[in-house]
CSV table of C-alpha atoms and ligand atoms in Angstrom, one decimal:
chain,number,residue,atom,x,y,z
Z,196,MET,CA,-26.1,-16.4,-1.1
Z,197,ALA,CA,-22.5,-16.4,-1.2
Z,198,THR,CA,-20.6,-14.0,0.5
Z,199,ILE,CA,-17.6,-11.9,-0.1
Z,200,ILE,CA,-14.9,-11.5,2.6
Z,201,ILE,CA,-13.1,-8.4,3.1
Z,202,ASN,CA,-9.5,-8.7,4.5
Z,203,GLN,CA,-9.5,-5.4,6.6
Z,204,ASP,CA,-5.3,-5.9,7.0
Z,205,ASN,CA,-4.5,-6.9,3.5
Z,206,PHE,CA,-6.5,-3.7,2.3
Z,207,TYR,CA,-4.5,-1.6,5.1
Z,208,HIS,CA,-1.1,-3.3,4.1
Z,209,ASN,CA,-1.6,-2.5,0.4
Z,210,LEU,CA,-2.3,1.2,1.1
Z,211,ASN,CA,0.6,1.3,3.4
Z,212,GLN,CA,2.4,0.1,0.2
Z,213,ILE,CA,1.4,2.8,-1.7
Z,214,ALA,CA,1.7,5.9,1.0
Z,215,LEU,CA,5.8,4.6,0.8
Z,216,LYS,CA,5.7,5.4,-3.0
Z,217,THR,CA,3.7,8.7,-2.5
Z,218,GLY,CA,5.3,10.0,0.9
Z,219,SER,CA,1.8,10.3,2.3
Z,220,LYS,CA,-1.8,9.3,2.8
Z,221,GLU,CA,-2.9,12.7,1.6
Z,222,LYS,CA,-1.6,12.0,-2.0
Z,223,ILE,CA,-3.8,8.8,-2.2
Z,224,ALA,CA,-7.2,9.0,-4.0
Z,225,ILE,CA,-8.9,5.4,-3.7
Z,226,VAL,CA,-10.7,4.5,-6.5
Z,227,LEU,CA,-14.2,3.3,-5.7
Z,228,LYS,CA,-16.1,3.1,-9.1
Z,229,ASP,CA,-18.3,0.1,-9.9
Z,230,ASN,CA,-18.8,-0.9,-6.3
Z,231,ALA,CA,-15.1,-0.5,-4.9
Z,232,TYR,CA,-14.2,-3.1,-7.8
Z,233,GLY,CA,-16.5,-5.2,-6.5
Z,234,HIS,CA,-15.8,-5.3,-2.9
Z,235,GLY,CA,-18.8,-3.0,-1.7
Z,236,LEU,CA,-18.8,0.9,-2.3
Z,237,VAL,CA,-19.8,1.9,1.6
Z,238,GLN,CA,-17.8,-1.0,3.4
Z,239,MET,CA,-14.0,0.0,1.7
Z,240,ALA,CA,-15.5,3.7,1.8
Z,241,HIS,CA,-15.6,3.5,5.3
Z,242,LEU,CA,-12.4,1.2,5.5
Z,243,ALA,CA,-10.3,3.8,3.6
Z,244,SER,CA,-11.4,7.2,5.7
Z,245,ASP,CA,-10.8,5.2,8.8
Z,246,PHE,CA,-7.5,4.9,7.3
Z,247,GLY,CA,-6.9,8.6,6.6
Z,248,ILE,CA,-7.6,8.5,3.1
Z,249,VAL,CA,-9.1,11.7,2.6
Z,250,HIS,CA,-9.7,11.6,-1.5
Z,251,ALA,CA,-12.0,9.7,-3.5
Z,252,VAL,CA,-13.0,9.0,-7.1
Z,253,VAL,CA,-16.1,7.5,-8.5
Z,254,ARG,CA,-17.8,7.0,-11.4
Z,255,ASN,CA,-20.9,9.0,-11.1
Z,256,ARG,CA,-23.1,11.2,-8.6
Z,257,ALA,CA,-25.1,8.6,-7.2
Z,258,GLU,CA,-21.9,6.6,-6.0
Z,259,ALA,CA,-20.8,10.1,-4.5
Z,260,ALA,CA,-23.8,10.9,-2.6
Z,261,THR,CA,-23.7,7.7,-0.7
Z,262,ILE,CA,-20.4,8.1,0.4
Z,263,ARG,CA,-19.9,12.5,0.3
Z,264,GLU,CA,-19.4,12.7,4.4
Z,265,LEU,CA,-16.6,10.3,4.4
Z,266,PHE,CA,-13.9,12.3,2.1
Z,267,ARG,CA,-12.7,15.8,1.8
Z,268,THR,CA,-13.0,15.9,-1.9
Z,269,ILE,CA,-14.4,13.1,-4.3
Z,270,LEU,CA,-13.5,13.1,-8.3
Z,271,VAL,CA,-16.6,12.1,-10.1
Z,272,LEU,CA,-15.5,10.4,-13.6
Z,273,GLY,CA,-18.3,10.1,-15.9
Z,274,ASP,CA,-21.1,12.5,-14.9
Z,275,ARG,CA,-22.2,15.9,-15.7
Z,276,ALA,CA,-20.6,18.5,-13.9
Z,277,VAL,CA,-22.8,20.2,-11.3
Z,278,ALA,CA,-21.9,22.9,-8.9
Z,279,ASP,CA,-20.6,20.8,-5.7
Z,280,GLU,CA,-18.6,21.5,-2.5
Z,281,VAL,CA,-16.9,18.0,-2.4
Z,282,CYS,CA,-17.2,16.7,-5.9
Z,283,SER,CA,-14.9,17.9,-8.7
Z,284,PHE,CA,-15.9,16.4,-12.3
Z,285,ALA,CA,-13.6,14.9,-14.9
Z,286,LEU,CA,-14.1,16.6,-18.3
Z,287,ASN,CA,-13.6,14.4,-20.8
Z,288,SER,CA,-14.1,16.3,-23.7
Z,289,LEU,CA,-15.2,19.8,-24.9
Z,290,ASP,CA,-18.6,19.0,-24.8
Z,291,ASP,CA,-18.7,18.4,-21.2
Z,292,ILE,CA,-17.5,22.0,-20.8
Z,293,ARG,CA,-20.6,23.1,-22.5
Z,294,GLN,CA,-22.7,20.8,-20.3
Z,295,ALA,CA,-21.2,21.9,-17.2
Z,296,GLN,CA,-23.2,24.1,-14.6
Z,297,GLN,CA,-21.5,27.0,-13.9
Z,298,GLY,CA,-19.9,27.1,-10.5
Z,299,ALA,CA,-18.9,23.5,-10.5
Z,300,GLN,CA,-15.7,22.0,-9.5
Z,301,VAL,CA,-13.8,20.9,-12.6
Z,302,GLU,CA,-10.7,18.6,-13.8
Z,303,LEU,CA,-9.7,18.5,-17.4
Z,304,LYS,CA,-8.9,15.0,-18.7
Z,305,VAL,CA,-6.0,15.6,-21.0
Z,306,ASP,CA,-5.4,12.5,-23.8
Z,307,THR,CA,-1.7,12.2,-23.5
Z,308,GLY,CA,-1.6,8.8,-25.9
Z,309,MET,CA,-4.2,6.3,-24.7
Z,310,HIS,CA,-7.0,7.8,-27.3
Z,311,ARG,CA,-9.8,6.9,-25.0
Z,312,ASN,CA,-11.4,9.8,-23.4
Z,313,GLY,CA,-9.9,13.3,-22.9
Z,314,ILE,CA,-9.3,16.6,-24.9
Z,315,ALA,CA,-6.4,16.4,-27.0
Z,316,MET,CA,-3.0,18.2,-26.6
Z,317,ALA,CA,-4.2,20.7,-29.4
Z,318,GLU,CA,-7.1,21.6,-27.7
Z,319,ILE,CA,-5.9,22.4,-24.3
Z,320,GLY,CA,-5.8,26.4,-24.9
Z,321,LYS,CA,-9.3,26.2,-26.1
Z,322,ALA,CA,-10.3,24.2,-23.3
Z,323,LEU,CA,-8.9,26.5,-20.7
Z,324,GLU,CA,-10.6,29.6,-22.3
Z,325,MET,CA,-14.1,27.7,-22.3
Z,326,ILE,CA,-13.9,26.7,-18.8
Z,327,GLU,CA,-12.8,30.4,-17.7
Z,328,GLU,CA,-15.8,31.5,-19.9
Z,329,ALA,CA,-18.4,29.0,-18.5
Z,330,GLY,CA,-17.5,30.3,-15.2
Z,331,LEU,CA,-16.1,26.7,-14.1
Z,332,LYS,CA,-13.3,26.2,-11.3
Z,333,LEU,CA,-10.6,24.1,-12.4
Z,334,VAL,CA,-9.3,22.6,-9.6
Z,335,GLY,CA,-7.4,19.7,-11.4
Z,336,VAL,CA,-5.7,18.3,-14.8
Z,337,MET,CA,-5.4,14.8,-15.5
Z,338,THR,CA,-4.3,12.2,-17.9
Z,339,HIS,CA,-4.6,8.3,-17.9
Z,340,PHE,CA,-1.6,5.8,-19.0
Z,341,ARG,CA,-2.2,3.1,-21.5
Z,342,ALA,CA,0.3,0.8,-20.9
Z,343,ALA,CA,1.7,1.4,-17.7
Z,344,ASP,CA,2.0,-2.0,-16.9
Z,345,GLU,CA,4.1,-2.9,-20.0
Z,346,MET,CA,7.5,-3.0,-20.9
Z,347,GLY,CA,8.7,-0.2,-23.4
Z,348,SER,CA,8.9,3.2,-23.8
Z,349,GLU,CA,4.7,4.3,-24.1
Z,350,TYR,CA,4.8,5.3,-20.5
Z,351,PHE,CA,7.8,7.6,-20.5
Z,352,TRP,CA,6.4,9.1,-24.0
Z,353,GLN,CA,2.9,9.8,-22.0
Z,354,LYS,CA,4.6,11.0,-18.9
Z,355,LYS,CA,6.8,13.7,-21.2
Z,356,GLN,CA,3.6,14.7,-23.0
Z,357,PHE,CA,1.7,15.4,-19.5
Z,358,GLU,CA,4.9,17.4,-18.3
Z,359,GLU,CA,3.9,19.9,-21.5
Z,360,VAL,CA,0.1,19.9,-20.2
Z,361,LYS,CA,1.7,21.0,-17.0
Z,362,ALA,CA,3.3,23.8,-18.2
Z,363,ALA,CA,0.7,24.9,-20.6
Z,364,VAL,CA,-2.3,25.2,-17.7
Z,365,LYS,CA,0.5,26.9,-15.3
Z,366,SER,CA,1.5,29.5,-18.1
Z,367,ALA,CA,-2.1,30.1,-18.8
Z,368,GLY,CA,-2.2,31.5,-15.1
Z,369,PHE,CA,-4.0,28.8,-13.6
Z,370,GLU,CA,-3.4,28.2,-9.8
Z,371,HIS,CA,-4.5,25.9,-6.8
Z,372,VAL,CA,-4.8,23.1,-9.4
Z,373,ARG,CA,-3.7,19.5,-8.8
Z,374,PHE,CA,-1.7,17.3,-11.3
Z,375,HIS,CA,-2.2,13.4,-11.4
Z,376,SER,CA,-1.8,10.8,-14.0
Z,377,HIS,CA,-0.9,7.6,-12.1
Z,378,ASN,CA,-2.6,4.9,-11.4
Z,379,SER,CA,-1.6,1.3,-9.8
Z,380,ALA,CA,0.5,0.2,-12.5
Z,381,ALA,CA,2.2,3.9,-12.8
Z,382,ILE,CA,2.7,4.3,-9.2
Z,383,LEU,CA,4.0,0.6,-8.3
Z,384,ARG,CA,6.9,1.4,-11.1
Z,385,THR,CA,7.6,4.6,-10.2
Z,386,HIS,CA,10.5,5.7,-7.9
Z,387,THR,CA,10.4,9.5,-8.1
Z,388,PHE,CA,6.9,10.4,-7.4
Z,389,ASP,CA,6.3,14.5,-7.7
Z,390,GLU,CA,2.5,15.3,-8.3
Z,391,ASP,CA,-0.2,15.8,-6.1
Z,392,LEU,CA,-2.6,12.7,-6.2
Z,393,VAL,CA,-2.4,9.0,-7.4
Z,394,ARG,CA,-5.6,7.3,-8.3
Z,395,VAL,CA,-5.1,3.9,-7.2
Z,396,GLY,CA,-7.9,1.3,-8.1
Z,397,ILE,CA,-6.8,-2.3,-8.4
Z,398,GLY,CA,-3.4,-2.4,-6.3
Z,399,ALA,CA,-5.7,-1.0,-3.1
Z,400,TYR,CA,-7.3,-4.3,-3.9
Z,401,GLY,CA,-4.4,-6.2,-3.8
Z,402,TYR,CA,-3.2,-6.7,-7.5
Z,403,SER,CA,-0.4,-6.0,-9.7
Z,404,GLU,CA,-0.1,-6.8,-13.3
Z,405,LEU,CA,3.3,-5.6,-13.3
Z,406,PRO,CA,6.3,-8.1,-14.2
Z,407,ASP,CA,8.6,-8.6,-11.0
Z,408,THR,CA,11.4,-6.9,-13.1
Z,409,PHE,CA,9.5,-3.6,-12.3
Z,410,ASP,CA,8.4,-3.3,-8.9
Z,411,LYS,CA,8.8,-6.0,-6.0
Z,412,THR,CA,6.0,-4.3,-3.9
Z,413,VAL,CA,3.9,-7.0,-2.5
Z,414,LEU,CA,0.0,-6.9,-2.2
Z,415,LYS,CA,-2.1,-8.7,-0.7
Z,416,PRO,CA,-5.7,-9.7,-2.3
Z,417,VAL,CA,-8.4,-8.4,-0.2
Z,418,MET,CA,-11.5,-10.3,-1.1
Z,419,ARG,CA,-12.1,-13.6,-0.7
Z,420,LEU,CA,-15.7,-15.3,-2.5
Z,421,THR,CA,-17.2,-18.1,-0.1
Z,422,ALA,CA,-20.1,-20.1,-0.9
Z,423,LYS,CA,-22.5,-22.1,1.1
Z,424,ARG,CA,-23.8,-26.0,1.2
Z,425,VAL,CA,-27.3,-26.4,-0.1
Z,426,ALA,CA,-27.9,-30.1,-0.8
Z,427,THR,CA,-25.6,-33.1,-0.6
Z,428,ARG,CA,-26.0,-36.7,-2.3
Z,429,LYS,CA,-24.0,-39.5,-3.2
Z,430,LEU,CA,-23.6,-40.4,-6.7
Z,431,LYS,CA,-23.2,-43.9,-8.2
Z,432,PRO,CA,-20.4,-44.2,-11.3
Z,433,GLY,CA,-22.1,-43.3,-14.6
Z,434,GLN,CA,-24.5,-40.9,-12.9
Z,435,ARG,CA,-24.6,-37.5,-14.5
Z,436,ILE,CA,-24.5,-34.0,-13.1
Z,437,GLY,CA,-26.7,-30.9,-13.8
Z,438,TYR,CA,-27.9,-29.4,-16.8
Z,439,GLY,CA,-27.1,-31.4,-20.2
Z,440,GLY,CA,-25.4,-33.8,-17.7
Z,441,ASP,CA,-21.8,-32.6,-19.0
Z,442,PHE,CA,-20.2,-34.5,-15.8
Z,443,THR,CA,-20.2,-38.2,-15.5
Z,444,ALA,CA,-19.4,-39.7,-12.0
Z,445,PRO,CA,-16.2,-42.0,-12.7
Z,446,LYS,CA,-17.0,-43.4,-9.2
Z,447,GLU,CA,-18.8,-43.1,-5.9
Z,448,MET,CA,-18.7,-39.5,-5.3
Z,449,THR,CA,-20.4,-37.2,-2.5
Z,450,VAL,CA,-21.7,-34.0,-4.3
Z,451,SER,CA,-22.9,-31.0,-2.7
Z,452,THR,CA,-24.3,-28.0,-4.6
Z,453,TYR,CA,-23.5,-24.4,-3.5
Z,454,ASP,CA,-25.0,-21.1,-3.5
Z,455,LEU,CA,-22.9,-19.3,-6.2
Z,456,GLY,CA,-24.5,-19.4,-9.8
Z,457,TYR,CA,-23.9,-17.1,-13.0
Z,458,GLY,CA,-27.0,-14.9,-11.3
Z,459,ASP,CA,-24.3,-13.6,-9.1
Z,460,GLY,CA,-22.3,-12.7,-11.5
Z,461,TRP,CA,-19.9,-15.3,-11.4
Z,462,CYS,CA,-18.5,-16.4,-14.7
Z,463,ARG,CA,-20.2,-19.6,-16.2
Z,464,GLY,CA,-16.8,-20.7,-18.0
Z,465,ASN,CA,-16.2,-23.9,-19.7
Z,466,THR,CA,-17.5,-27.2,-18.7
Z,467,PHE,CA,-14.9,-29.0,-20.0
Z,468,ALA,CA,-11.8,-26.8,-18.5
Z,469,PRO,CA,-13.5,-26.6,-15.4
Z,470,PHE,CA,-12.8,-23.5,-12.9
Z,471,ILE,CA,-10.8,-25.0,-9.7
Z,472,THR,CA,-11.6,-23.5,-6.4
Z,473,ALA,CA,-8.9,-21.9,-3.9
Z,474,GLU,CA,-9.3,-25.8,-2.6
Z,475,GLY,CA,-8.7,-27.6,-5.0
Z,476,LEU,CA,-12.3,-28.8,-6.3
Z,477,PRO,CA,-13.1,-28.5,-9.9
Z,478,VAL,CA,-16.7,-27.2,-10.4
Z,479,LEU,CA,-18.6,-30.4,-11.9
Z,480,GLY,CA,-20.7,-30.2,-14.9
Z,481,ARG,CA,-22.4,-26.7,-15.8
Z,482,VAL,CA,-22.8,-23.4,-13.8
Z,483,SER,CA,-26.6,-22.8,-13.0
Z,484,MET,CA,-28.0,-19.7,-12.6
Z,485,ASP,CA,-27.6,-20.4,-8.6
Z,486,PHE,CA,-25.9,-23.0,-8.1
Z,487,ILE,CA,-22.7,-24.9,-8.7
Z,488,ALA,CA,-21.5,-28.5,-7.7
Z,489,LEU,CA,-18.5,-29.9,-6.1
Z,490,GLU,CA,-17.1,-32.9,-4.6
Z,491,SER,CA,-17.4,-32.1,-0.9
Z,492,ASP,CA,-19.9,-31.8,1.8
Z,493,LYS,CA,-18.6,-28.9,3.6
Z,494,GLU,CA,-20.6,-26.3,5.0
Z,495,GLU,CA,-19.0,-23.4,3.6
Z,496,VAL,CA,-16.1,-23.5,0.4
Z,497,CYS,CA,-13.8,-20.8,-0.5
Z,498,ILE,CA,-14.3,-20.3,-4.2
Z,499,PHE,CA,-11.3,-17.7,-4.6
Z,500,ASP,CA,-8.9,-16.0,-2.5
Z,501,ASP,CA,-6.9,-14.6,-5.1
Z,502,ALA,CA,-8.9,-13.0,-8.2
Z,503,GLN,CA,-5.7,-12.7,-10.4
Z,504,ASN,CA,-5.7,-16.6,-10.2
Z,505,ALA,CA,-9.3,-17.3,-10.6
Z,506,ALA,CA,-9.5,-14.6,-13.7
Z,507,LYS,CA,-6.3,-16.6,-15.4
Z,508,GLN,CA,-8.3,-19.9,-15.2
Z,509,LEU,CA,-11.5,-17.6,-16.5
Z,510,GLY,CA,-9.4,-16.2,-19.2
Z,511,THR,CA,-10.0,-12.8,-18.4
Z,512,ILE,CA,-8.7,-10.3,-16.2
Z,513,SER,CA,-9.0,-9.8,-12.3
Z,514,TYR,CA,-10.7,-6.4,-12.7
Z,515,GLU,CA,-13.6,-8.6,-14.6
Z,516,VAL,CA,-14.1,-11.2,-12.2
Z,517,MET,CA,-14.7,-8.8,-9.1
Z,518,THR,CA,-16.6,-6.1,-10.6
Z,519,ALA,CA,-19.1,-8.8,-12.3
Z,520,LEU,CA,-19.7,-10.2,-8.6
Z,521,SER,CA,-23.4,-8.9,-7.8
Z,522,LYS,CA,-24.0,-6.2,-5.6
Z,523,GLU,CA,-26.7,-8.5,-3.8
Z,524,ILE,CA,-24.0,-10.9,-2.3
Z,525,GLU,CA,-22.9,-9.9,1.5
Z,526,ARG,CA,-19.7,-8.0,2.1
Z,527,VAL,CA,-18.6,-9.2,5.3
Z,528,VAL,CA,-15.1,-7.1,6.8
Z,529,VAL,CA,-13.1,-9.1,8.7
T,837,PLP,C1,-10.0,3.0,-13.0
T,837,PLP,C2,-9.1,4.6,-13.3
T,837,PLP,C3,-8.1,4.5,-12.2
T,837,PLP,C4,-7.4,3.1,-11.4
T,837,PLP,O1,-6.9,2.4,-12.4
T,837,PLP,P1,-6.3,1.3,-11.5
T,837,PLP,O2,-5.4,0.3,-12.6
T,837,PLP,O3,-7.4,0.2,-11.0
T,837,PLP,O4,-5.2,1.6,-10.3
T,837,PLP,C5,-7.1,5.8,-12.1
T,837,PLP,N1,-7.8,6.8,-12.9
T,837,PLP,C6,-8.5,6.9,-14.0
T,837,PLP,C7,-9.2,7.7,-14.8
T,837,PLP,C8,-9.7,5.7,-14.1
T,837,PLP,O5,-10.7,5.3,-14.6
């Protein structure tokens, strides 16, 4: 099977860059949802913890259970709130408050303009009352930016909305509440960070979608995808490769199959605008479930070492390329 190589130095480089923005490692919550953006939940949790990160963010309780010994707090974004010493739970709606177990630690998510999840600004008073009545422990209040990586004033408008939220929570008498709104794009463009925590995902894994004018922080890709040779043959001019025979050899060629396909979460793409690997080899013909063909006889090839570049070729974003990669692919830390 293909292999995902995790570059520890690059991961630590990125975390250091982010720590320069926050002023401390302790203010970084590493986002490990969706198998750590495809990098491998357990591997990345250990690396982050060894680096000195004490807060993590995951999607559900199953992910949290796998890594709970490694972090001081774990924020669970999308699961029912239960009483737990390590985990806190994002409340995305008033219904989430109704369903929460008494004694649970909760973090209220407020919708300041993204209109995806969270409680409306007008419902904050009601939500805070319900949290008290239900016997929940409010440990955090958060929001999420919808356009931190774009030019324009929206980011500033949402920031201002969140300042109002903070004031409302404080004046309702809640103490020991951590406030957080920044994702990677927001922390990278900020020069005056003054919150308790940042929730950093994509930046830690090495990517920024920000235009250079916003920020010149250099981040380094953490993931590299390689594949191993399965079989090699010599083709004569006119011989065709794979399902449908979409690729016809224009000359004599040495072609090998490599052990990566759409069954591993690799994008099938467009045969007629083929993906070009990090080493400049175009994929020949259709991607199969478990194989691709390349003009090479190397034992191992690098498919990509920059997911953002790979994503551009495939018409998507780095997040999708990485999270789509199967959990079955071995992750190796170097
Ligand atoms: C995924 C997620 C993040 C991380 O976003 P990046 O852009 O990857 O840094 C932060 N906060 C919430 C609520 C998320 O769902």
